[in-house]
PDB file of C-alpha atoms in Angstrom:
ATOM      1  CA  MET A 715      29.254 -16.185 -30.870  1.00 40.00           C
ATOM      2  CA  MET A 716      31.999 -16.873 -28.726  1.00 44.00           C
ATOM      3  CA  ASP A 717      30.699 -19.254 -26.063  1.00 56.00           C
ATOM      4  CA  GLN A 718      31.265 -17.085 -23.091  1.00 75.00           C
ATOM      5  CA  SER A 719      29.788 -19.822 -19.844  1.00 90.00           C
ATOM      6  CA  ILE A 720      31.885 -20.528 -17.042  1.00 93.00           C
ATOM      7  CA  THR A 721      32.553 -23.603 -17.854  1.00 91.00           C
ATOM      8  CA  SER A 722      34.083 -23.084 -21.350  1.00 91.00           C
ATOM      9  CA  VAL A 723      36.342 -19.775 -20.008  1.00 92.00           C
ATOM     10  CA  PHE A 724      37.370 -22.032 -17.061  1.00 93.00           C
ATOM     11  CA  PRO A 725      37.455 -25.673 -18.125  1.00 93.00           C
ATOM     12  CA  GLU A 726      39.900 -26.611 -15.097  1.00 93.00           C
ATOM     13  CA  ILE A 727      37.148 -25.414 -12.418  1.00 94.00           C
ATOM     14  CA  LYS A 728      34.798 -27.887 -11.086  1.00 95.00           C
ATOM     15  CA  VAL A 729      31.436 -25.784 -11.443  1.00 96.00           C
ATOM     16  CA  LEU A 730      28.360 -27.303  -9.278  1.00 97.00           C
ATOM     17  CA  MET A 731      25.403 -26.573 -11.691  1.00 96.00           C
ATOM     18  CA  ASN A 732      21.774 -26.450  -9.556  1.00 97.00           C
ATOM     19  CA  GLU A 733      23.390 -27.305  -6.449  1.00 97.00           C
ATOM     20  CA  PRO A 734      21.421 -27.768  -3.340  1.00 97.00           C
ATOM     21  CA  LEU A 735      23.249 -24.954  -0.591  1.00 97.00           C
ATOM     22  CA  SER A 736      21.184 -26.808   2.138  1.00 97.00           C
ATOM     23  CA  LYS A 737      24.211 -29.250   1.707  1.00 96.00           C
ATOM     24  CA  TYR A 738      26.396 -26.361   3.148  1.00 96.00           C
ATOM     25  CA  THR A 739      24.140 -23.893   5.596  1.00 96.00           C
ATOM     26  CA  ASN A 740      24.274 -24.685   9.238  1.00 95.00           C
ATOM     27  CA  THR A 741      20.765 -24.565   8.927  1.00 97.00           C
ATOM     28  CA  GLN A 742      20.728 -27.653   6.569  1.00 97.00           C
ATOM     29  CA  THR A 743      18.193 -25.491   4.741  1.00 97.00           C
ATOM     30  CA  GLY A 744      18.127 -23.352   1.424  1.00 97.00           C
ATOM     31  CA  GLY A 745      17.565 -23.746  -2.588  1.00 98.00           C
ATOM     32  CA  PRO A 746      19.651 -24.473  -5.354  1.00 98.00           C
ATOM     33  CA  ALA A 747      22.620 -22.477  -6.561  1.00 97.00           C
ATOM     34  CA  ASP A 748      22.719 -22.054 -10.149  1.00 97.00           C
ATOM     35  CA  MET A 749      26.604 -22.296 -10.492  1.00 97.00           C
ATOM     36  CA  LEU A 750      28.830 -23.121  -6.939  1.00 97.00           C
ATOM     37  CA  VAL A 751      32.361 -23.018  -7.295  1.00 97.00           C
ATOM     38  CA  PHE A 752      35.080 -23.377  -4.112  1.00 97.00           C
ATOM     39  CA  PRO A 753      38.025 -21.016  -5.179  1.00 97.00           C
ATOM     40  CA  GLU A 754      41.007 -22.788  -3.954  1.00 95.00           C
ATOM     41  CA  SER A 755      42.896 -19.181  -4.386  1.00 95.00           C
ATOM     42  CA  VAL A 756      42.970 -15.234  -5.079  1.00 95.00           C
ATOM     43  CA  THR A 757      43.524 -15.783  -8.515  1.00 95.00           C
ATOM     44  CA  GLU A 758      40.761 -18.227  -8.993  1.00 96.00           C
ATOM     45  CA  THR A 759      38.091 -15.823  -6.944  1.00 96.00           C
ATOM     46  CA  LYS A 760      39.649 -12.932  -8.887  1.00 95.00           C
ATOM     47  CA  LYS A 761      38.646 -14.048 -12.116  1.00 95.00           C
ATOM     48  CA  LEU A 762      35.648 -15.710 -11.309  1.00 95.00           C
ATOM     49  CA  ILE A 763      34.572 -12.024  -9.729  1.00 94.00           C
ATOM     50  CA  ILE A 764      35.734 -10.325 -12.978  1.00 94.00           C
ATOM     51  CA  TRP A 765      34.012 -12.817 -15.143  1.00 95.00           C
ATOM     52  CA  ALA A 766      30.991 -12.160 -13.293  1.00 94.00           C
ATOM     53  CA  LYS A 767      31.137  -8.529 -13.892  1.00 93.00           C
ATOM     54  CA  GLU A 768      32.214  -8.584 -17.389  1.00 93.00           C
ATOM     55  CA  THR A 769      28.580 -11.194 -18.036  1.00 94.00           C
ATOM     56  CA  LYS A 770      26.804  -9.017 -15.902  1.00 94.00           C
ATOM     57  CA  THR A 771      25.960 -12.490 -13.959  1.00 95.00           C
ATOM     58  CA  PRO A 772      24.872 -11.952 -10.203  1.00 95.00           C
ATOM     59  CA  LEU A 773      27.211 -12.754  -7.841  1.00 95.00           C
ATOM     60  CA  THR A 774      27.537 -13.690  -4.124  1.00 95.00           C
ATOM     61  CA  VAL A 775      29.945 -14.736  -1.980  1.00 94.00           C
ATOM     62  CA  ILE A 776      29.477 -17.049   1.094  1.00 93.00           C
ATOM     63  CA  GLY A 777      32.359 -17.989   4.041  1.00 88.00           C
ATOM     64  CA  ASN A 778      30.870 -21.044   5.629  1.00 87.00           C
ATOM     65  CA  ALA A 779      27.456 -20.040   6.075  1.00 90.00           C
ATOM     66  CA  SER A 780      27.171 -20.283   9.602  1.00 89.00           C
ATOM     67  CA  ASN A 781      25.205 -17.398  10.365  1.00 91.00           C
ATOM     68  CA  LEU A 782      23.593 -17.358   6.906  1.00 94.00           C
ATOM     69  CA  ILE A 783      19.785 -18.097   5.712  1.00 97.00           C
ATOM     70  CA  VAL A 784      18.974 -18.810   1.963  1.00 98.00           C
ATOM     71  CA  ARG A 785      15.470 -18.846   0.788  1.00 98.00           C
ATOM     72  CA  ASP A 786      14.139 -22.347  -0.498  1.00 98.00           C
ATOM     73  CA  GLY A 787      14.464 -20.403  -4.123  1.00 98.00           C
ATOM     74  CA  GLY A 788      17.991 -20.391  -4.136  1.00 98.00           C
ATOM     75  CA  ILE A 789      20.585 -18.105  -5.521  1.00 98.00           C
ATOM     76  CA  ARG A 790      20.874 -16.862  -8.853  1.00 97.00           C
ATOM     77  CA  GLY A 791      23.981 -16.553 -10.851  1.00 97.00           C
ATOM     78  CA  LEU A 792      27.175 -17.524  -9.104  1.00 97.00           C
ATOM     79  CA  THR A 793      27.849 -18.333  -5.885  1.00 97.00           C
ATOM     80  CA  LEU A 794      31.301 -18.598  -4.460  1.00 97.00           C
ATOM     81  CA  ILE A 795      31.736 -20.464  -1.302  1.00 97.00           C
ATOM     82  CA  LEU A 796      35.455 -19.868   0.288  1.00 96.00           C
ATOM     83  CA  THR A 797      36.290 -22.742   2.324  1.00 95.00           C
ATOM     84  CA  LYS A 798      39.275 -23.718   0.272  1.00 96.00           C
ATOM     85  CA  MET A 799      41.361 -20.696   0.917  1.00 97.00           C
ATOM     86  CA  ASN A 800      41.937 -21.488   4.570  1.00 97.00           C
ATOM     87  CA  ASP A 801      45.931 -21.179   5.316  1.00 97.00           C
ATOM     88  CA  ILE A 802      46.835 -19.848   8.383  1.00 98.00           C
ATOM     89  CA  GLN A 803      50.415 -17.887   8.854  1.00 98.00           C
ATOM     90  CA  ILE A 804      51.959 -16.878  11.771  1.00 98.00           C
ATOM     91  CA  ASN A 805      54.391 -13.855  11.940  1.00 97.00           C
ATOM     92  CA  GLY A 806      55.669 -12.982  15.359  1.00 97.00           C
ATOM     93  CA  THR A 807      52.768 -11.849  17.263  1.00 98.00           C
ATOM     94  CA  ASP A 808      50.367 -11.457  13.867  1.00 98.00           C
ATOM     95  CA  VAL A 809      48.487 -14.313  12.704  1.00 98.00           C
ATOM     96  CA  THR A 810      47.142 -13.854   9.091  1.00 98.00           C
ATOM     97  CA  ALA A 811      44.591 -16.060   7.768  1.00 98.00           C
ATOM     98  CA  GLU A 812      42.553 -16.326   4.533  1.00 98.00           C
ATOM     99  CA  ALA A 813      39.196 -15.964   4.624  1.00 97.00           C
ATOM    100  CA  GLY A 814      38.055 -19.353   4.448  1.00 96.00           C
ATOM    101  CA  ALA A 815      39.369 -20.488   7.337  1.00 97.00           C
ATOM    102  CA  ALA A 816      37.292 -21.284  10.212  1.00 95.00           C
ATOM    103  CA  LEU A 817      37.445 -19.032  12.820  1.00 95.00           C
ATOM    104  CA  ILE A 818      37.965 -21.756  15.490  1.00 95.00           C
ATOM    105  CA  GLN A 819      41.194 -23.144  13.966  1.00 96.00           C
ATOM    106  CA  THR A 820      42.605 -19.550  13.776  1.00 97.00           C
ATOM    107  CA  THR A 821      42.045 -19.378  17.413  1.00 97.00           C
ATOM    108  CA  GLU A 822      44.008 -23.136  17.648  1.00 97.00           C
ATOM    109  CA  ALA A 823      46.090 -21.803  15.659  1.00 98.00           C
ATOM    110  CA  ALA A 824      46.768 -18.495  17.803  1.00 98.00           C
ATOM    111  CA  TYR A 825      46.694 -21.021  21.200  1.00 98.00           C
ATOM    112  CA  GLN A 826      49.579 -23.231  19.433  1.00 97.00           C
ATOM    113  CA  ALA A 827      51.648 -20.177  19.217  1.00 98.00           C
ATOM    114  CA  SER A 828      51.309 -18.980  22.375  1.00 98.00           C
ATOM    115  CA  LEU A 829      49.272 -15.942  21.320  1.00 98.00           C
ATOM    116  CA  THR A 830      46.783 -14.102  23.546  1.00 97.00           C
ATOM    117  CA  GLY A 831      43.483 -11.851  22.089  1.00 97.00           C
ATOM    118  CA  LEU A 832      41.387 -14.211  20.242  1.00 97.00           C
ATOM    119  CA  GLU A 833      40.581 -16.559  22.891  1.00 96.00           C
ATOM    120  CA  PHE A 834      36.407 -15.043  23.045  1.00 95.00           C
ATOM    121  CA  ALA A 835      36.131 -16.428  19.211  1.00 95.00           C
ATOM    122  CA  ALA A 836      37.840 -19.979  20.307  1.00 93.00           C
ATOM    123  CA  GLY A 837      34.097 -21.652  19.412  1.00 88.00           C
ATOM    124  CA  ILE A 838      32.493 -19.235  17.019  1.00 91.00           C
ATOM    125  CA  PRO A 839      31.483 -21.459  14.260  1.00 89.00           C
ATOM    126  CA  GLY A 840      32.033 -19.053  11.057  1.00 90.00           C
ATOM    127  CA  SER A 841      34.927 -18.293   8.909  1.00 95.00           C
ATOM    128  CA  VAL A 842      37.397 -15.608   9.172  1.00 97.00           C
ATOM    129  CA  GLY A 843      36.006 -13.397   6.113  1.00 96.00           C
ATOM    130  CA  GLY A 844      32.170 -13.602   7.418  1.00 93.00           C
ATOM    131  CA  ALA A 845      34.019 -12.732  10.809  1.00 95.00           C
ATOM    132  CA  VAL A 846      35.292  -9.747   9.666  1.00 96.00           C
ATOM    133  CA  PHE A 847      32.236  -8.810   7.074  1.00 94.00           C
ATOM    134  CA  MET A 848      29.874  -8.225  10.250  1.00 92.00           C
ATOM    135  CA  ASN A 849      32.618  -7.761  12.878  1.00 94.00           C
ATOM    136  CA  ALA A 850      31.931 -11.081  14.991  1.00 92.00           C
ATOM    137  CA  GLY A 851      31.609 -10.994  18.704  1.00 89.00           C
ATOM    138  CA  ALA A 852      31.484 -13.334  21.824  1.00 89.00           C
ATOM    139  CA  TYR A 853      31.728 -12.766  25.146  1.00 87.00           C
ATOM    140  CA  GLY A 854      32.725  -9.536  25.703  1.00 88.00           C
ATOM    141  CA  GLY A 855      35.205  -9.452  22.730  1.00 92.00           C
ATOM    142  CA  GLU A 856      34.877  -8.524  19.334  1.00 95.00           C
ATOM    143  CA  ILE A 857      36.926  -9.062  15.780  1.00 96.00           C
ATOM    144  CA  SER A 858      37.126  -5.553  15.658  1.00 97.00           C
ATOM    145  CA  GLU A 859      39.686  -5.153  18.660  1.00 97.00           C
ATOM    146  CA  VAL A 860      42.063  -7.571  16.759  1.00 97.00           C
ATOM    147  CA  VAL A 861      42.382  -7.032  13.153  1.00 98.00           C
ATOM    148  CA  SER A 862      45.205  -4.781  12.028  1.00 97.00           C
ATOM    149  CA  GLU A 863      43.870  -5.072   8.667  1.00 97.00           C
ATOM    150  CA  ALA A 864      41.954  -7.331   5.863  1.00 98.00           C
ATOM    151  CA  GLU A 865      42.783  -7.821   2.193  1.00 97.00           C
ATOM    152  CA  VAL A 866      39.393  -7.436   0.340  1.00 97.00           C
ATOM    153  CA  LEU A 867      38.704  -7.764  -3.617  1.00 95.00           C
ATOM    154  CA  THR A 868      36.884  -5.162  -5.000  1.00 92.00           C
ATOM    155  CA  SER A 869      34.071  -6.073  -7.856  1.00 85.00           C
ATOM    156  CA  ASP A 870      36.455  -4.759 -10.354  1.00 86.00           C
ATOM    157  CA  GLY A 871      39.039  -7.569  -9.118  1.00 89.00           C
ATOM    158  CA  GLU A 872      41.172  -5.315  -7.654  1.00 94.00           C
ATOM    159  CA  ILE A 873      43.088  -5.821  -4.563  1.00 96.00           C
ATOM    160  CA  LYS A 874      42.955  -3.541  -1.750  1.00 96.00           C
ATOM    161  CA  ARG A 875      44.135  -3.812   1.927  1.00 97.00           C
ATOM    162  CA  LEU A 876      41.896  -2.009   4.625  1.00 97.00           C
ATOM    163  CA  ASN A 877      43.084  -0.992   7.669  1.00 97.00           C
ATOM    164  CA  ASN A 878      41.310  -1.349  11.094  1.00 97.00           C
ATOM    165  CA  ARG A 879      39.967   2.433  10.651  1.00 97.00           C
ATOM    166  CA  GLU A 880      39.789   1.984   7.302  1.00 96.00           C
ATOM    167  CA  LEU A 881      37.204  -1.156   7.571  1.00 96.00           C
ATOM    168  CA  ASP A 882      35.137   0.926   9.993  1.00 96.00           C
ATOM    169  CA  PHE A 883      33.406  -1.889  12.584  1.00 95.00           C
ATOM    170  CA  GLY A 884      30.320  -1.113  14.161  1.00 94.00           C
ATOM    171  CA  TYR A 885      27.892  -3.702  16.087  1.00 90.00           C
ATOM    172  CA  ARG A 886      27.933  -6.415  13.402  1.00 89.00           C
ATOM    173  CA  HIS A 887      28.947  -3.963  11.037  1.00 92.00           C
ATOM    174  CA  SER A 888      32.034  -3.425   9.060  1.00 95.00           C
ATOM    175  CA  SER A 889      32.600  -1.251   5.750  1.00 94.00           C
ATOM    176  CA  VAL A 890      32.936  -4.533   3.541  1.00 93.00           C
ATOM    177  CA  GLN A 891      29.001  -4.664   3.626  1.00 91.00           C
ATOM    178  CA  ASP A 892      28.652  -1.141   2.257  1.00 91.00           C
ATOM    179  CA  TYR A 893      30.962  -1.514  -0.708  1.00 88.00           C
ATOM    180  CA  HIS A 894      29.954  -5.062  -1.693  1.00 84.00           C
ATOM    181  CA  ASP A 895      33.926  -6.243  -1.816  1.00 90.00           C
ATOM    182  CA  VAL A 896      34.890  -9.464  -0.930  1.00 94.00           C
ATOM    183  CA  VAL A 897      37.353 -10.444   2.180  1.00 96.00           C
ATOM    184  CA  ILE A 898      40.323 -12.956   1.340  1.00 96.00           C
ATOM    185  CA  SER A 899      42.576 -12.512   4.024  1.00 97.00           C
ATOM    186  CA  ALA A 900      42.713 -10.855   7.877  1.00 98.00           C
ATOM    187  CA  THR A 901      45.596 -10.261   9.917  1.00 98.00           C
ATOM    188  CA  PHE A 902      44.542 -10.274  13.397  1.00 98.00           C
ATOM    189  CA  LYS A 903      47.347  -8.246  16.204  1.00 98.00           C
ATOM    190  CA  LEU A 904      47.592 -10.463  19.077  1.00 98.00           C
ATOM    191  CA  ARG A 905      50.148 -10.589  22.324  1.00 98.00           C
ATOM    192  CA  ALA A 906      52.342 -12.917  23.704  1.00 97.00           C
ATOM    193  CA  GLY A 907      50.626 -15.353  26.006  1.00 97.00           C
ATOM    194  CA  ASP A 908      50.838 -17.702  28.850  1.00 97.00           C
ATOM    195  CA  SER A 909      49.530 -21.047  26.303  1.00 96.00           C
ATOM    196  CA  ASN A 910      48.061 -22.658  29.697  1.00 97.00           C
ATOM    197  CA  ARG A 911      45.807 -19.502  30.469  1.00 97.00           C
ATOM    198  CA  ILE A 912      45.112 -18.900  26.665  1.00 97.00           C
ATOM    199  CA  ARG A 913      43.629 -22.656  26.700  1.00 97.00           C
ATOM    200  CA  ALA A 914      41.685 -22.551  29.746  1.00 97.00           C
ATOM    201  CA  ARG A 915      40.125 -19.601  28.764  1.00 96.00           C
ATOM    202  CA  MET A 916      39.287 -20.918  25.125  1.00 96.00           C
ATOM    203  CA  ASP A 917      37.774 -24.335  27.101  1.00 96.00           C
ATOM    204  CA  GLU A 918      35.826 -22.098  29.863  1.00 95.00           C
ATOM    205  CA  LEU A 919      34.216 -20.483  26.914  1.00 94.00           C
ATOM    206  CA  ASN A 920      33.242 -23.186  25.239  1.00 93.00           C
ATOM    207  CA  ARG A 921      31.794 -24.993  27.996  1.00 94.00           C
ATOM    208  CA  LEU A 922      29.707 -21.928  28.394  1.00 92.00           C
ATOM    209  CA  ARG A 923      28.533 -21.636  24.865  1.00 91.00           C
ATOM    210  CA  ALA A 924      27.855 -25.878  24.981  1.00 91.00           C
ATOM    211  CA  SER A 925      25.519 -25.431  28.562  1.00 93.00           C
ATOM    212  CA  LYS A 926      23.585 -21.978  27.147  1.00 92.00           C
ATOM    213  CA  GLN A 927      23.280 -23.152  23.559  1.00 92.00           C
ATOM    214  CA  PRO A 928      21.536 -25.304  21.433  1.00 94.00           C
ATOM    215  CA  LEU A 929      24.365 -26.861  19.708  1.00 90.00           C
ATOM    216  CA  GLU A 930      23.256 -30.306  19.122  1.00 94.00           C
ATOM    217  CA  TYR A 931      20.752 -29.162  16.742  1.00 96.00           C
ATOM    218  CA  PRO A 932      21.191 -27.332  13.276  1.00 96.00           C
ATOM    219  CA  SER A 933      21.056 -23.415  13.621  1.00 96.00           C
ATOM    220  CA  CYS A 934      22.461 -20.172  12.237  1.00 94.00           C
ATOM    221  CA  GLY A 935      23.728 -19.318  15.783  1.00 91.00           C
ATOM    222  CA  SER A 936      22.500 -16.027  17.213  1.00 91.00           C
ATOM    223  CA  VAL A 937      19.443 -14.846  14.870  1.00 96.00           C
ATOM    224  CA  PHE A 938      18.719 -11.181  15.940  1.00 96.00           C
ATOM    225  CA  LYS A 939      20.962  -8.245  16.944  1.00 93.00           C
ATOM    226  CA  ARG A 940      20.726  -7.049  21.096  1.00 92.00           C
ATOM    227  CA  PRO A 941      18.522  -4.173  20.910  1.00 94.00           C
ATOM    228  CA  THR A 942      19.913  -1.431  22.880  1.00 92.00           C
ATOM    229  CA  GLY A 943      18.994  -1.195  26.398  1.00 94.00           C
ATOM    230  CA  TYR A 944      18.076  -4.885  26.079  1.00 94.00           C
ATOM    231  CA  PHE A 945      18.650  -8.609  25.965  1.00 93.00           C
ATOM    232  CA  THR A 946      16.857 -10.451  23.460  1.00 95.00           C
ATOM    233  CA  GLY A 947      16.807 -13.844  24.390  1.00 95.00           C
ATOM    234  CA  LYS A 948      15.328 -12.422  27.503  1.00 96.00           C
ATOM    235  CA  LEU A 949      12.673 -10.239  25.274  1.00 97.00           C
ATOM    236  CA  ILE A 950      11.617 -13.567  23.603  1.00 98.00           C
ATOM    237  CA  HIS A 951      11.720 -15.864  26.236  1.00 97.00           C
ATOM    238  CA  GLU A 952       9.496 -13.210  28.082  1.00 97.00           C
ATOM    239  CA  ALA A 953       7.263 -13.383  25.166  1.00 97.00           C
ATOM    240  CA  GLY A 954       6.373 -16.681  25.917  1.00 97.00           C
ATOM    241  CA  LEU A 955       7.694 -17.851  22.492  1.00 98.00           C
ATOM    242  CA  GLN A 956      10.266 -20.886  23.185  1.00 97.00           C
ATOM    243  CA  GLY A 957       9.469 -23.834  21.673  1.00 97.00           C
ATOM    244  CA  TYR A 958       7.194 -22.096  19.124  1.00 98.00           C
ATOM    245  CA  THR A 959       7.689 -24.058  16.097  1.00 98.00           C
ATOM    246  CA  VAL A 960       6.528 -23.856  12.277  1.00 98.00           C
ATOM    247  CA  GLY A 961       7.419 -26.615  10.048  1.00 98.00           C
ATOM    248  CA  GLY A 962      10.721 -28.096  11.463  1.00 98.00           C
ATOM    249  CA  ALA A 963      11.943 -24.399  12.463  1.00 98.00           C
ATOM    250  CA  GLN A 964      11.209 -23.810  16.525  1.00 98.00           C
ATOM    251  CA  VAL A 965      12.805 -21.552  18.819  1.00 98.00           C
ATOM    252  CA  SER A 966      15.109 -23.294  21.201  1.00 97.00           C
ATOM    253  CA  MET A 967      13.658 -24.047  24.866  1.00 97.00           C
ATOM    254  CA  LYS A 968      17.576 -23.433  25.799  1.00 95.00           C
ATOM    255  CA  HIS A 969      18.051 -20.347  24.841  1.00 95.00           C
ATOM    256  CA  ALA A 970      15.682 -18.250  23.096  1.00 96.00           C
ATOM    257  CA  GLY A 971      17.605 -16.718  20.990  1.00 96.00           C
ATOM    258  CA  PHE A 972      18.547 -19.332  18.450  1.00 97.00           C
ATOM    259  CA  ILE A 973      15.987 -20.965  15.751  1.00 98.00           C
ATOM    260  CA  ILE A 974      17.174 -24.473  15.393  1.00 97.00           C
ATOM    261  CA  ASN A 975      15.867 -27.055  12.889  1.00 98.00           C
ATOM    262  CA  VAL A 976      14.556 -29.691  14.661  1.00 97.00           C
ATOM    263  CA  GLY A 977      14.145 -32.136  11.565  1.00 96.00           C
ATOM    264  CA  GLY A 978      13.126 -31.383   7.702  1.00 96.00           C
ATOM    265  CA  ALA A 979      12.653 -27.342   8.402  1.00 98.00           C
ATOM    266  CA  THR A 980      12.882 -24.987   5.577  1.00 98.00           C
ATOM    267  CA  ALA A 981      14.119 -21.521   4.871  1.00 98.00           C
ATOM    268  CA  THR A 982      10.588 -20.395   4.558  1.00 98.00           C
ATOM    269  CA  ASP A 983       9.860 -22.094   7.707  1.00 98.00           C
ATOM    270  CA  TYR A 984      12.657 -20.221   9.525  1.00 98.00           C
ATOM    271  CA  LEU A 985      11.757 -17.022   8.087  1.00 98.00           C
ATOM    272  CA  SER A 986       7.895 -17.210   9.305  1.00 98.00           C
ATOM    273  CA  VAL A 987       9.183 -18.326  12.960  1.00 98.00           C
ATOM    274  CA  ILE A 988      11.637 -14.925  12.636  1.00 98.00           C
ATOM    275  CA  ARG A 989       8.766 -12.821  11.591  1.00 98.00           C
ATOM    276  CA  HIS A 990       6.390 -14.399  14.305  1.00 98.00           C
ATOM    277  CA  VAL A 991       8.963 -13.782  17.085  1.00 98.00           C
ATOM    278  CA  GLN A 992       9.779  -9.914  15.534  1.00 98.00           C
ATOM    279  CA  GLU A 993       5.613  -9.273  15.414  1.00 98.00           C
ATOM    280  CA  THR A 994       5.148 -10.706  18.934  1.00 98.00           C
ATOM    281  CA  VAL A 995       8.401  -8.867  20.587  1.00 98.00           C
ATOM    282  CA  LEU A 996       7.123  -5.484  18.822  1.00 98.00           C
ATOM    283  CA  ASN A 997       2.962  -5.657  20.376  1.00 97.00           C
ATOM    284  CA  GLN A 998       4.189  -6.678  23.383  1.00 97.00           C
ATOM    285  CA  PHE A 999       7.581  -5.107  24.304  1.00 97.00           C
ATOM    286  CA  GLY A1000       7.383  -1.921  21.573  1.00 97.00           C
ATOM    287  CA  VAL A1001      10.805  -3.574  21.056  1.00 97.00           C
ATOM    288  CA  GLU A1002      11.777  -4.026  17.143  1.00 97.00           C
ATOM    289  CA  LEU A1003      14.206  -7.031  16.299  1.00 97.00           C
ATOM    290  CA  GLU A1004      16.524  -6.606  13.597  1.00 96.00           C
ATOM    291  CA  THR A1005      18.098  -9.733  12.017  1.00 96.00           C
ATOM    292  CA  GLU A1006      21.564 -10.344  12.542  1.00 93.00           C
ATOM    293  CA  VAL A1007      21.473 -13.413  10.275  1.00 94.00           C
ATOM    294  CA  ARG A1008      22.325 -12.523   6.470  1.00 93.00           C
ATOM    295  CA  ILE A1009      19.027 -13.827   4.622  1.00 96.00           C
ATOM    296  CA  ILE A1010      19.624 -13.760   0.663  1.00 96.00           C
ATOM    297  CA  GLY A1011      18.394 -15.776  -2.332  1.00 97.00           C
ATOM    298  CA  GLU A1012      14.945 -15.780  -3.802  1.00 96.00           C
ATOM    299  CA  GLU A1013      11.417 -17.234  -2.572  1.00 93.00           C
ATOM    300  CA  LYS A1014      10.683 -20.164  -4.139  1.00 87.00           C
TER     301      LYS A1014
END
């Protein structure tokens, strides 16, 4: 029988076996990936996606693992992290960035080209693909307002170009989530602006972020979606949950909407804190907190 193992089919691709994902997640937690690859091109990504489908291998695609919790049992099958696909191109007032490009680097590229519209994302620690996937937003701006189109790979390895309407953006939602497509690039339609004003706005938002958020600790960013009519941080604060700790995971004293790794946290610690916060807020205020952070992988 022909050997269909990933290393025999793709001898040129570096595959990390049983690799701890805690090395790559922003929370510094998470179990091992059976097979982990950092594809360097769309062609390579396409090959791997088709191989996974043909061999019925479970496939997981990750951006830069910022708004993500990987359970301690890790991820079976093949995991792709797209951070090596990070090219950014400027064409007039359009900025096209590959999925693995950091959103922060993309906002810097827009600033360098004196293009305005992306300043709100200056401090969002995600990748472009992740930002499109979940319609990332901050400080009154959302990705949906500036993305004109995205290129995606389907599970059949077909490349599709989706316009803003077809991406069907909602609060922390896009159609990419529904169809399990993989974002490979996105184009942002911006406007010519004054580079001094753009820089000043980016610096202002970064100062604001640093003053309000616990950036000095590993975290997955904002854990919960904002429930209609409420502010998540305020609910958690009023429930007296700031400082609540399980193992190394703690509800931040600086911003109640963040759960930080104060040292040696596991994903299980994180999930225990999340459940406790959800139960307490529901009991005290009758409000259901839905997670914004993506939780994947298996229990240990």
